[in-house]
């Protein structure tokens, strides 16, 4: 049995399945590689791609990382209450409870930057808090997708795309009480989140990167006429070396690259080094070349494609059965390797995405190079579910 599976399975032999495991040497090698690829530009840690507070904290203690990119305002408040001092909320919020908690605490107000993409976002916040609320730090989410005529390449995020649109929104924020514009964010999903699977994909990514390089500069210049920008955030795990060359940005973001899930296999710029897994037990042998595992139906978000299914990883040579896939209570796998499996044996699986896996488990077993095990709680294990 090759590394790391012998070390991971030996170290966790006393744990009941299903459980999540993180290979610490791979995790920290990935962190170092992210810093290398960022080439001196600070990296903000995307919490949604981790969802384990201790791992977020340990990553931030390393050189090259600074600040958290959160996905929920309630989460942002919670992280600040546990010591975080720089949190950029990546998505707009409509939560009255979280907004009231934000403005009720000076430490939260100082540490958290809220994302907006329209005056309607500001109006909604005012409708929940009243127009006389304390100043809230805000960041404009700028659509970083590539538009080729009627074709939209990228995710559907902000209505703000051009420098003129960004400048107009910045001017509107400048005139309003209760909001301090401090940042811009550009998430290039069509570059950062798209493996280099074909020549056509590479061409689209190259063209998009060139378009963004020019457009980001114009957007930043337009907004700086109305605000002193502290944050110009861009990029993701799959685009660090491309986006990081843009002098208009002040920081990058990455998170998935720490765990390196299945969807991050197949990039030209870096080699995937898997660090996060979950482990299931064989509970049935319905045929000599089929082993049925307990649980495992942990399908990732996004389009309901085959690539959102978890991947059997060890023993090598296993595959899901197409007519069943990963199931709510059982997940059959097949292949020659299944012939060597017996009831009670363990199978190592990889999740398609990163932090979502941690919503399935109360803790992760972080296994060191020496086989030591640190059981550390996930967000779920700390009793937190932020959506």
Short mmCIF file of C-alpha atoms in Angstrom, two decimals:
data_model
loop_
_atom_site.label_atom_id
_atom_site.label_comp_id
_atom_site.label_asym_id
_atom_site.label_seq_id
_atom_site.Cartn_x
_atom_site.Cartn_y
_atom_site.Cartn_z
CA UNK A 1 0.00 0.00 0.00
CA UNK A 2 1.70 3.25 -1.11
CA UNK A 3 1.83 6.50 0.82
CA UNK A 4 -0.16 8.37 2.00
CA UNK A 5 -2.99 5.86 2.35
CA UNK A 6 -1.18 3.41 4.62
CA UNK A 7 -0.26 6.23 7.00
CA UNK A 8 -3.74 7.77 6.93
CA UNK A 9 -5.59 4.48 7.42
CA UNK A 10 -3.20 3.17 10.09
CA UNK A 11 -3.46 6.42 12.04
CA UNK A 12 -7.27 6.45 11.93
CA UNK A 13 -7.87 2.73 12.46
CA UNK A 14 -9.67 3.37 15.78
CA UNK A 15 -12.18 5.79 14.23
CA UNK A 16 -15.61 4.60 13.15
CA UNK A 17 -16.51 5.27 9.53
CA UNK A 18 -17.59 7.43 7.86
CA UNK A 19 -15.06 10.07 8.82
CA UNK A 20 -13.06 12.86 7.18
CA UNK A 21 -9.28 12.90 7.17
CA UNK A 22 -6.76 15.58 6.20
CA UNK A 23 -3.19 14.71 5.29
CA UNK A 24 -1.20 17.44 7.08
CA UNK A 25 2.02 17.16 5.01
CA UNK A 26 0.01 17.52 1.79
CA UNK A 27 -2.07 20.36 3.26
CA UNK A 28 0.94 22.46 4.21
CA UNK A 29 2.80 21.61 1.00
CA UNK A 30 -0.26 22.93 -0.86
CA UNK A 31 -0.22 26.09 1.24
CA UNK A 32 3.44 26.66 0.39
CA UNK A 33 2.73 26.08 -3.29
CA UNK A 34 -0.10 28.64 -3.26
CA UNK A 35 2.30 31.21 -1.80
CA UNK A 36 4.92 30.34 -4.42
CA UNK A 37 2.41 30.80 -7.22
CA UNK A 38 1.19 34.11 -5.76
CA UNK A 39 4.74 35.47 -6.08
CA UNK A 40 4.60 37.89 -3.18
CA UNK A 41 0.95 38.97 -3.44
CA UNK A 42 -0.89 38.26 -0.15
CA UNK A 43 -3.49 35.49 -0.25
CA UNK A 44 -6.83 35.83 1.51
CA UNK A 45 -8.14 32.44 2.73
CA UNK A 46 -11.56 31.48 1.33
CA UNK A 47 -13.33 30.05 4.37
CA UNK A 48 -16.06 28.29 2.37
CA UNK A 49 -13.38 26.05 0.90
CA UNK A 50 -12.13 24.98 4.35
CA UNK A 51 -14.87 25.27 7.03
CA UNK A 52 -12.49 24.15 9.75
CA UNK A 53 -11.60 27.09 11.98
CA UNK A 54 -8.33 25.63 13.28
CA UNK A 55 -7.05 25.01 9.75
CA UNK A 56 -8.02 28.56 8.72
CA UNK A 57 -6.14 29.93 11.74
CA UNK A 58 -3.05 27.80 11.07
CA UNK A 59 -3.03 28.86 7.42
CA UNK A 60 -3.22 32.53 8.38
CA UNK A 61 -0.24 32.05 10.70
CA UNK A 62 1.91 31.16 7.69
CA UNK A 63 3.82 33.74 5.66
CA UNK A 64 2.02 34.79 2.51
CA UNK A 65 -1.55 34.63 3.85
CA UNK A 66 -3.54 37.58 5.21
CA UNK A 67 -7.23 37.86 5.99
CA UNK A 68 -10.30 35.70 5.45
CA UNK A 69 -12.83 35.73 2.64
CA UNK A 70 -16.07 34.58 4.26
CA UNK A 71 -19.35 33.53 2.68
CA UNK A 72 -21.91 34.55 5.31
CA UNK A 73 -22.23 37.64 7.49
CA UNK A 74 -23.22 35.48 10.47
CA UNK A 75 -20.05 33.48 9.85
CA UNK A 76 -18.05 36.71 9.58
CA UNK A 77 -19.32 37.91 12.96
CA UNK A 78 -18.51 34.53 14.51
CA UNK A 79 -14.98 34.51 13.10
CA UNK A 80 -14.29 38.00 14.45
CA UNK A 81 -15.64 36.95 17.84
CA UNK A 82 -12.98 34.21 17.75
CA UNK A 83 -10.11 36.54 16.94
CA UNK A 84 -10.19 37.26 13.20
CA UNK A 85 -9.42 40.91 12.44
CA UNK A 86 -9.77 41.11 8.63
CA UNK A 87 -12.81 39.48 7.01
CA UNK A 88 -14.06 40.23 3.51
CA UNK A 89 -17.60 38.93 3.01
CA UNK A 90 -17.71 37.64 -0.57
CA UNK A 91 -21.48 37.73 -1.05
CA UNK A 92 -24.24 40.27 -0.32
CA UNK A 93 -26.32 39.73 2.80
CA UNK A 94 -30.02 40.16 3.59
CA UNK A 95 -29.81 38.89 7.18
CA UNK A 96 -31.36 41.30 9.66
CA UNK A 97 -29.96 39.35 12.62
CA UNK A 98 -26.42 39.33 11.27
CA UNK A 99 -26.52 43.00 10.29
CA UNK A 100 -27.82 44.00 13.71
CA UNK A 101 -25.02 41.98 15.29
CA UNK A 102 -22.48 43.65 13.00
CA UNK A 103 -23.39 47.22 13.90
CA UNK A 104 -23.75 46.38 17.60
CA UNK A 105 -20.04 45.61 17.99
CA UNK A 106 -17.12 47.93 17.22
CA UNK A 107 -14.67 45.07 16.67
CA UNK A 108 -16.94 43.51 14.05
CA UNK A 109 -17.47 46.86 12.31
CA UNK A 110 -13.72 47.42 12.15
CA UNK A 111 -12.87 43.94 10.89
CA UNK A 112 -15.65 43.06 8.45
CA UNK A 113 -16.16 44.39 4.92
CA UNK A 114 -19.60 43.69 3.43
CA UNK A 115 -20.09 42.97 -0.28
CA UNK A 116 -22.51 45.04 -2.37
CA UNK A 117 -23.23 45.25 -6.08
CA UNK A 118 -26.02 47.83 -6.38
CA UNK A 119 -27.74 50.71 -4.65
CA UNK A 120 -30.54 48.24 -3.96
CA UNK A 121 -28.12 46.39 -1.69
CA UNK A 122 -27.57 49.59 0.27
CA UNK A 123 -31.30 50.34 0.36
CA UNK A 124 -32.01 46.92 1.77
CA UNK A 125 -29.44 47.31 4.53
CA UNK A 126 -30.93 50.70 5.43
CA UNK A 127 -34.42 49.19 5.46
CA UNK A 128 -33.30 46.63 8.03
CA UNK A 129 -31.14 48.87 10.23
CA UNK A 130 -32.53 52.34 9.64
CA UNK A 131 -30.63 55.05 7.81
CA UNK A 132 -28.71 56.23 10.89
CA UNK A 133 -26.68 53.04 11.44
CA UNK A 134 -22.93 53.26 12.07
CA UNK A 135 -20.69 53.30 9.00
CA UNK A 136 -20.35 49.85 7.43
CA UNK A 137 -17.28 49.00 5.37
CA UNK A 138 -18.36 47.88 1.90
CA UNK A 139 -16.74 46.37 -1.18
CA UNK A 140 -18.10 46.38 -4.73
CA UNK A 141 -18.35 42.99 -6.42
CA UNK A 142 -17.38 43.55 -10.06
CA UNK A 143 -18.45 40.98 -12.63
CA UNK A 144 -15.22 39.41 -13.93
CA UNK A 145 -16.84 37.22 -16.58
CA UNK A 146 -15.90 37.39 -20.24
CA UNK A 147 -18.57 38.75 -22.56
CA UNK A 148 -18.25 37.96 -26.26
CA UNK A 149 -21.28 39.52 -27.89
CA UNK A 150 -24.29 37.66 -26.48
CA UNK A 151 -22.08 34.93 -24.97
CA UNK A 152 -21.44 35.07 -21.21
CA UNK A 153 -18.42 33.05 -20.04
CA UNK A 154 -18.20 32.90 -16.27
CA UNK A 155 -20.53 32.89 -13.29
CA UNK A 156 -23.59 35.10 -12.85
CA UNK A 157 -22.67 37.42 -10.01
CA UNK A 158 -22.70 41.19 -10.07
CA UNK A 159 -24.58 43.52 -12.45
CA UNK A 160 -21.49 45.77 -12.35
CA UNK A 161 -19.22 44.98 -15.30
CA UNK A 162 -17.79 48.14 -16.85
CA UNK A 163 -15.65 50.92 -15.42
CA UNK A 164 -18.55 53.33 -15.93
CA UNK A 165 -20.91 51.12 -13.96
CA UNK A 166 -18.39 50.69 -11.15
CA UNK A 167 -17.69 54.42 -11.04
CA UNK A 168 -21.39 55.25 -10.90
CA UNK A 169 -21.97 52.87 -7.99
CA UNK A 170 -18.91 54.23 -6.18
CA UNK A 171 -20.23 57.77 -6.62
CA UNK A 172 -23.59 56.72 -5.19
CA UNK A 173 -21.94 55.10 -2.16
CA UNK A 174 -19.79 58.19 -1.62
CA UNK A 175 -22.93 60.33 -1.24
CA UNK A 176 -24.65 58.04 1.28
CA UNK A 177 -24.40 58.07 5.03
CA UNK A 178 -23.62 54.82 6.79
CA UNK A 179 -21.31 53.25 4.19
CA UNK A 180 -17.55 53.47 3.63
CA UNK A 181 -16.38 52.11 0.29
CA UNK A 182 -13.01 50.42 0.88
CA UNK A 183 -12.72 47.66 -1.70
CA UNK A 184 -13.30 46.03 -5.06
CA UNK A 185 -13.52 42.31 -5.79
CA UNK A 186 -13.14 40.51 -9.13
CA UNK A 187 -13.69 36.73 -9.15
CA UNK A 188 -12.61 35.20 -12.47
CA UNK A 189 -14.43 31.85 -12.21
CA UNK A 190 -13.89 31.11 -15.91
CA UNK A 191 -10.13 31.14 -15.24
CA UNK A 192 -9.72 30.16 -11.59
CA UNK A 193 -12.35 27.43 -11.53
CA UNK A 194 -11.91 25.85 -14.95
CA UNK A 195 -9.36 23.02 -15.48
CA UNK A 196 -7.26 23.13 -18.63
CA UNK A 197 -9.20 20.35 -20.31
CA UNK A 198 -8.78 21.36 -23.96
CA UNK A 199 -7.13 23.81 -26.33
CA UNK A 200 -10.41 25.73 -26.57
CA UNK A 201 -10.55 26.15 -22.79
CA UNK A 202 -6.96 27.38 -22.71
CA UNK A 203 -7.71 29.94 -25.40
CA UNK A 204 -10.79 31.22 -23.56
CA UNK A 205 -8.82 31.53 -20.33
CA UNK A 206 -5.98 33.37 -22.07
CA UNK A 207 -8.36 35.79 -23.75
CA UNK A 208 -10.31 36.38 -20.53
CA UNK A 209 -7.12 37.06 -18.57
CA UNK A 210 -6.01 39.65 -21.12
CA UNK A 211 -9.42 41.35 -21.12
CA UNK A 212 -9.51 41.46 -17.32
CA UNK A 213 -6.00 42.87 -17.08
CA UNK A 214 -7.11 45.91 -19.05
CA UNK A 215 -10.62 46.23 -17.61
CA UNK A 216 -9.57 45.89 -13.95
CA UNK A 217 -7.23 48.85 -14.31
CA UNK A 218 -9.99 51.02 -15.77
CA UNK A 219 -12.43 49.95 -13.05
CA UNK A 220 -9.95 50.66 -10.27
CA UNK A 221 -9.14 54.07 -11.72
CA UNK A 222 -12.84 54.96 -12.00
CA UNK A 223 -13.63 53.93 -8.43
CA UNK A 224 -10.58 55.63 -6.93
CA UNK A 225 -12.10 58.95 -7.96
CA UNK A 226 -14.65 58.37 -5.22
CA UNK A 227 -12.93 56.20 -2.59
CA UNK A 228 -9.57 55.38 -1.03
CA UNK A 229 -9.37 51.68 -1.80
CA UNK A 230 -7.73 49.41 0.76
CA UNK A 231 -8.69 46.20 -1.01
CA UNK A 232 -8.55 45.19 -4.67
CA UNK A 233 -9.17 41.46 -4.48
CA UNK A 234 -9.03 39.03 -7.38
CA UNK A 235 -8.29 35.50 -8.47
CA UNK A 236 -8.68 32.04 -7.07
CA UNK A 237 -6.74 28.82 -6.68
CA UNK A 238 -6.66 28.20 -10.42
CA UNK A 239 -5.50 31.66 -11.48
CA UNK A 240 -2.97 32.88 -8.90
CA UNK A 241 0.02 33.17 -11.22
CA UNK A 242 -2.05 34.88 -13.94
CA UNK A 243 -4.07 37.32 -11.82
CA UNK A 244 -1.20 38.02 -9.44
CA UNK A 245 0.74 39.77 -12.20
CA UNK A 246 -1.83 42.56 -12.33
CA UNK A 247 -0.41 45.60 -10.52
CA UNK A 248 -3.91 46.94 -9.98
CA UNK A 249 -4.70 44.31 -7.34
CA UNK A 250 -3.65 44.30 -3.70
CA UNK A 251 -4.41 40.67 -2.86
CA UNK A 252 -5.49 37.27 -4.15
CA UNK A 253 -7.87 34.68 -2.74
CA UNK A 254 -7.48 30.91 -2.50
CA UNK A 255 -8.99 28.12 -0.44
CA UNK A 256 -9.70 25.03 -2.51
CA UNK A 257 -6.01 24.67 -3.26
CA UNK A 258 -5.38 23.75 0.37
CA UNK A 259 -7.48 20.57 0.18
CA UNK A 260 -7.06 20.09 -3.60
CA UNK A 261 -10.31 18.24 -4.37
CA UNK A 262 -11.13 16.33 -7.56
CA UNK A 263 -12.30 19.38 -9.51
CA UNK A 264 -8.80 20.86 -9.19
CA UNK A 265 -7.13 18.00 -11.03
CA UNK A 266 -6.13 18.89 -14.57
CA UNK A 267 -4.61 22.40 -14.34
CA UNK A 268 -1.49 23.17 -16.36
CA UNK A 269 -0.04 25.64 -13.86
CA UNK A 270 0.17 23.31 -10.89
CA UNK A 271 0.02 19.66 -9.91
CA UNK A 272 -2.87 18.66 -7.69
CA UNK A 273 -1.76 17.25 -4.35
CA UNK A 274 -4.86 15.78 -2.65
CA UNK A 275 -4.99 16.57 1.07
CA UNK A 276 -8.60 15.89 2.15
CA UNK A 277 -10.48 12.62 1.99
CA UNK A 278 -13.32 10.75 3.61
CA UNK A 279 -13.28 7.06 4.52
CA UNK A 280 -16.09 4.53 4.17
CA UNK A 281 -16.40 0.88 5.18
CA UNK A 282 -17.40 -2.11 3.09
CA UNK A 283 -20.66 -3.52 4.47
CA UNK A 284 -21.74 -5.84 1.63
CA UNK A 285 -20.29 -7.92 -1.22
CA UNK A 286 -23.24 -8.42 -3.59
CA UNK A 287 -20.87 -9.82 -6.24
CA UNK A 288 -17.18 -10.77 -6.32
CA UNK A 289 -16.23 -7.56 -8.17
CA UNK A 290 -18.62 -5.23 -6.29
CA UNK A 291 -18.23 -3.84 -2.77
CA UNK A 292 -21.01 -1.83 -1.16
CA UNK A 293 -19.89 0.98 1.15
CA UNK A 294 -21.93 2.49 3.96
CA UNK A 295 -22.98 6.13 3.32
CA UNK A 296 -21.00 8.28 0.87
CA UNK A 297 -23.70 10.17 -1.03
CA UNK A 298 -21.82 13.41 -0.67
CA UNK A 299 -22.41 15.04 -4.03
CA UNK A 300 -20.91 18.49 -4.59
CA UNK A 301 -22.86 21.60 -5.56
CA UNK A 302 -23.05 22.93 -9.09
CA UNK A 303 -24.32 21.36 -12.31
CA UNK A 304 -25.49 17.80 -11.71
CA UNK A 305 -22.69 16.26 -13.74
CA UNK A 306 -20.67 13.13 -13.10
CA UNK A 307 -17.76 15.28 -11.94
CA UNK A 308 -19.75 16.31 -8.85
CA UNK A 309 -19.70 12.72 -7.57
CA UNK A 310 -17.12 11.67 -4.97
CA UNK A 311 -14.27 9.60 -6.41
CA UNK A 312 -13.09 6.25 -5.02
CA UNK A 313 -9.36 6.77 -4.52
CA UNK A 314 -7.95 3.79 -2.62
CA UNK A 315 -7.65 0.93 -3.35
CA UNK A 316 -6.83 1.96 -6.91
CA UNK A 317 -9.04 0.59 -9.66
CA UNK A 318 -12.43 1.17 -8.04
CA UNK A 319 -15.23 3.08 -9.73
CA UNK A 320 -18.80 3.99 -8.91
CA UNK A 321 -21.63 2.06 -10.54
CA UNK A 322 -23.22 4.41 -13.05
CA UNK A 323 -26.79 3.37 -12.36
CA UNK A 324 -26.44 4.12 -8.62
CA UNK A 325 -23.57 6.53 -8.01
CA UNK A 326 -22.93 7.62 -4.44
CA UNK A 327 -26.00 6.82 -2.37
CA UNK A 328 -27.77 8.28 0.61
CA UNK A 329 -27.06 5.19 2.74
CA UNK A 330 -24.90 2.97 0.55
CA UNK A 331 -22.46 3.47 -2.30
CA UNK A 332 -21.52 0.43 -4.40
CA UNK A 333 -18.15 0.42 -6.16
CA UNK A 334 -16.87 -2.03 -8.72
CA UNK A 335 -13.65 -3.12 -10.36
CA UNK A 336 -10.92 -5.70 -10.03
CA UNK A 337 -9.80 -4.04 -6.77
CA UNK A 338 -13.21 -4.82 -5.26
CA UNK A 339 -12.38 -8.53 -5.46
CA UNK A 340 -9.79 -8.03 -2.75
CA UNK A 341 -12.15 -6.19 -0.42
CA UNK A 342 -13.94 -7.86 2.48
CA UNK A 343 -16.64 -6.68 4.84
CA UNK A 344 -15.07 -4.21 7.26
CA UNK A 345 -12.33 -3.07 4.89
CA UNK A 346 -12.00 0.65 4.29
CA UNK A 347 -12.13 2.66 1.08
CA UNK A 348 -10.67 6.16 0.75
CA UNK A 349 -12.78 8.68 -1.19
CA UNK A 350 -12.14 12.20 -2.51
CA UNK A 351 -14.82 14.88 -2.54
CA UNK A 352 -15.36 16.80 -5.77
CA UNK A 353 -15.11 20.23 -4.11
CA UNK A 354 -13.31 21.41 -0.99
CA UNK A 355 -15.02 22.81 2.11
CA UNK A 356 -18.46 21.36 1.38
CA UNK A 357 -17.17 17.97 2.54
CA UNK A 358 -16.83 19.38 6.04
CA UNK A 359 -20.58 20.04 6.23
CA UNK A 360 -20.96 16.23 6.39
CA UNK A 361 -18.70 15.68 9.39
CA UNK A 362 -18.40 17.04 12.93
CA UNK A 363 -14.64 16.73 12.92
CA UNK A 364 -11.68 16.00 10.69
CA UNK A 365 -8.76 13.80 11.62
CA UNK A 366 -5.61 15.73 10.73
CA UNK A 367 -2.84 13.16 10.31
CA UNK A 368 0.78 14.23 10.63
CA UNK A 369 3.83 12.87 8.85
CA UNK A 370 4.59 10.79 11.94
CA UNK A 371 1.09 9.30 12.05
CA UNK A 372 -0.11 11.53 14.88
CA UNK A 373 -3.81 12.44 14.80
CA UNK A 374 -5.41 15.74 15.76
CA UNK A 375 -9.23 15.56 15.86
CA UNK A 376 -10.40 19.09 15.18
CA UNK A 377 -13.99 20.31 14.79
CA UNK A 378 -15.50 21.53 11.56
CA UNK A 379 -17.95 24.42 11.50
CA UNK A 380 -20.64 21.78 11.88
CA UNK A 381 -18.81 20.26 14.85
CA UNK A 382 -18.84 23.68 16.52
CA UNK A 383 -22.61 23.79 16.05
CA UNK A 384 -22.48 26.27 13.17
CA UNK A 385 -24.28 26.05 9.85
CA UNK A 386 -24.10 29.19 7.75
CA UNK A 387 -25.85 27.89 4.64
#
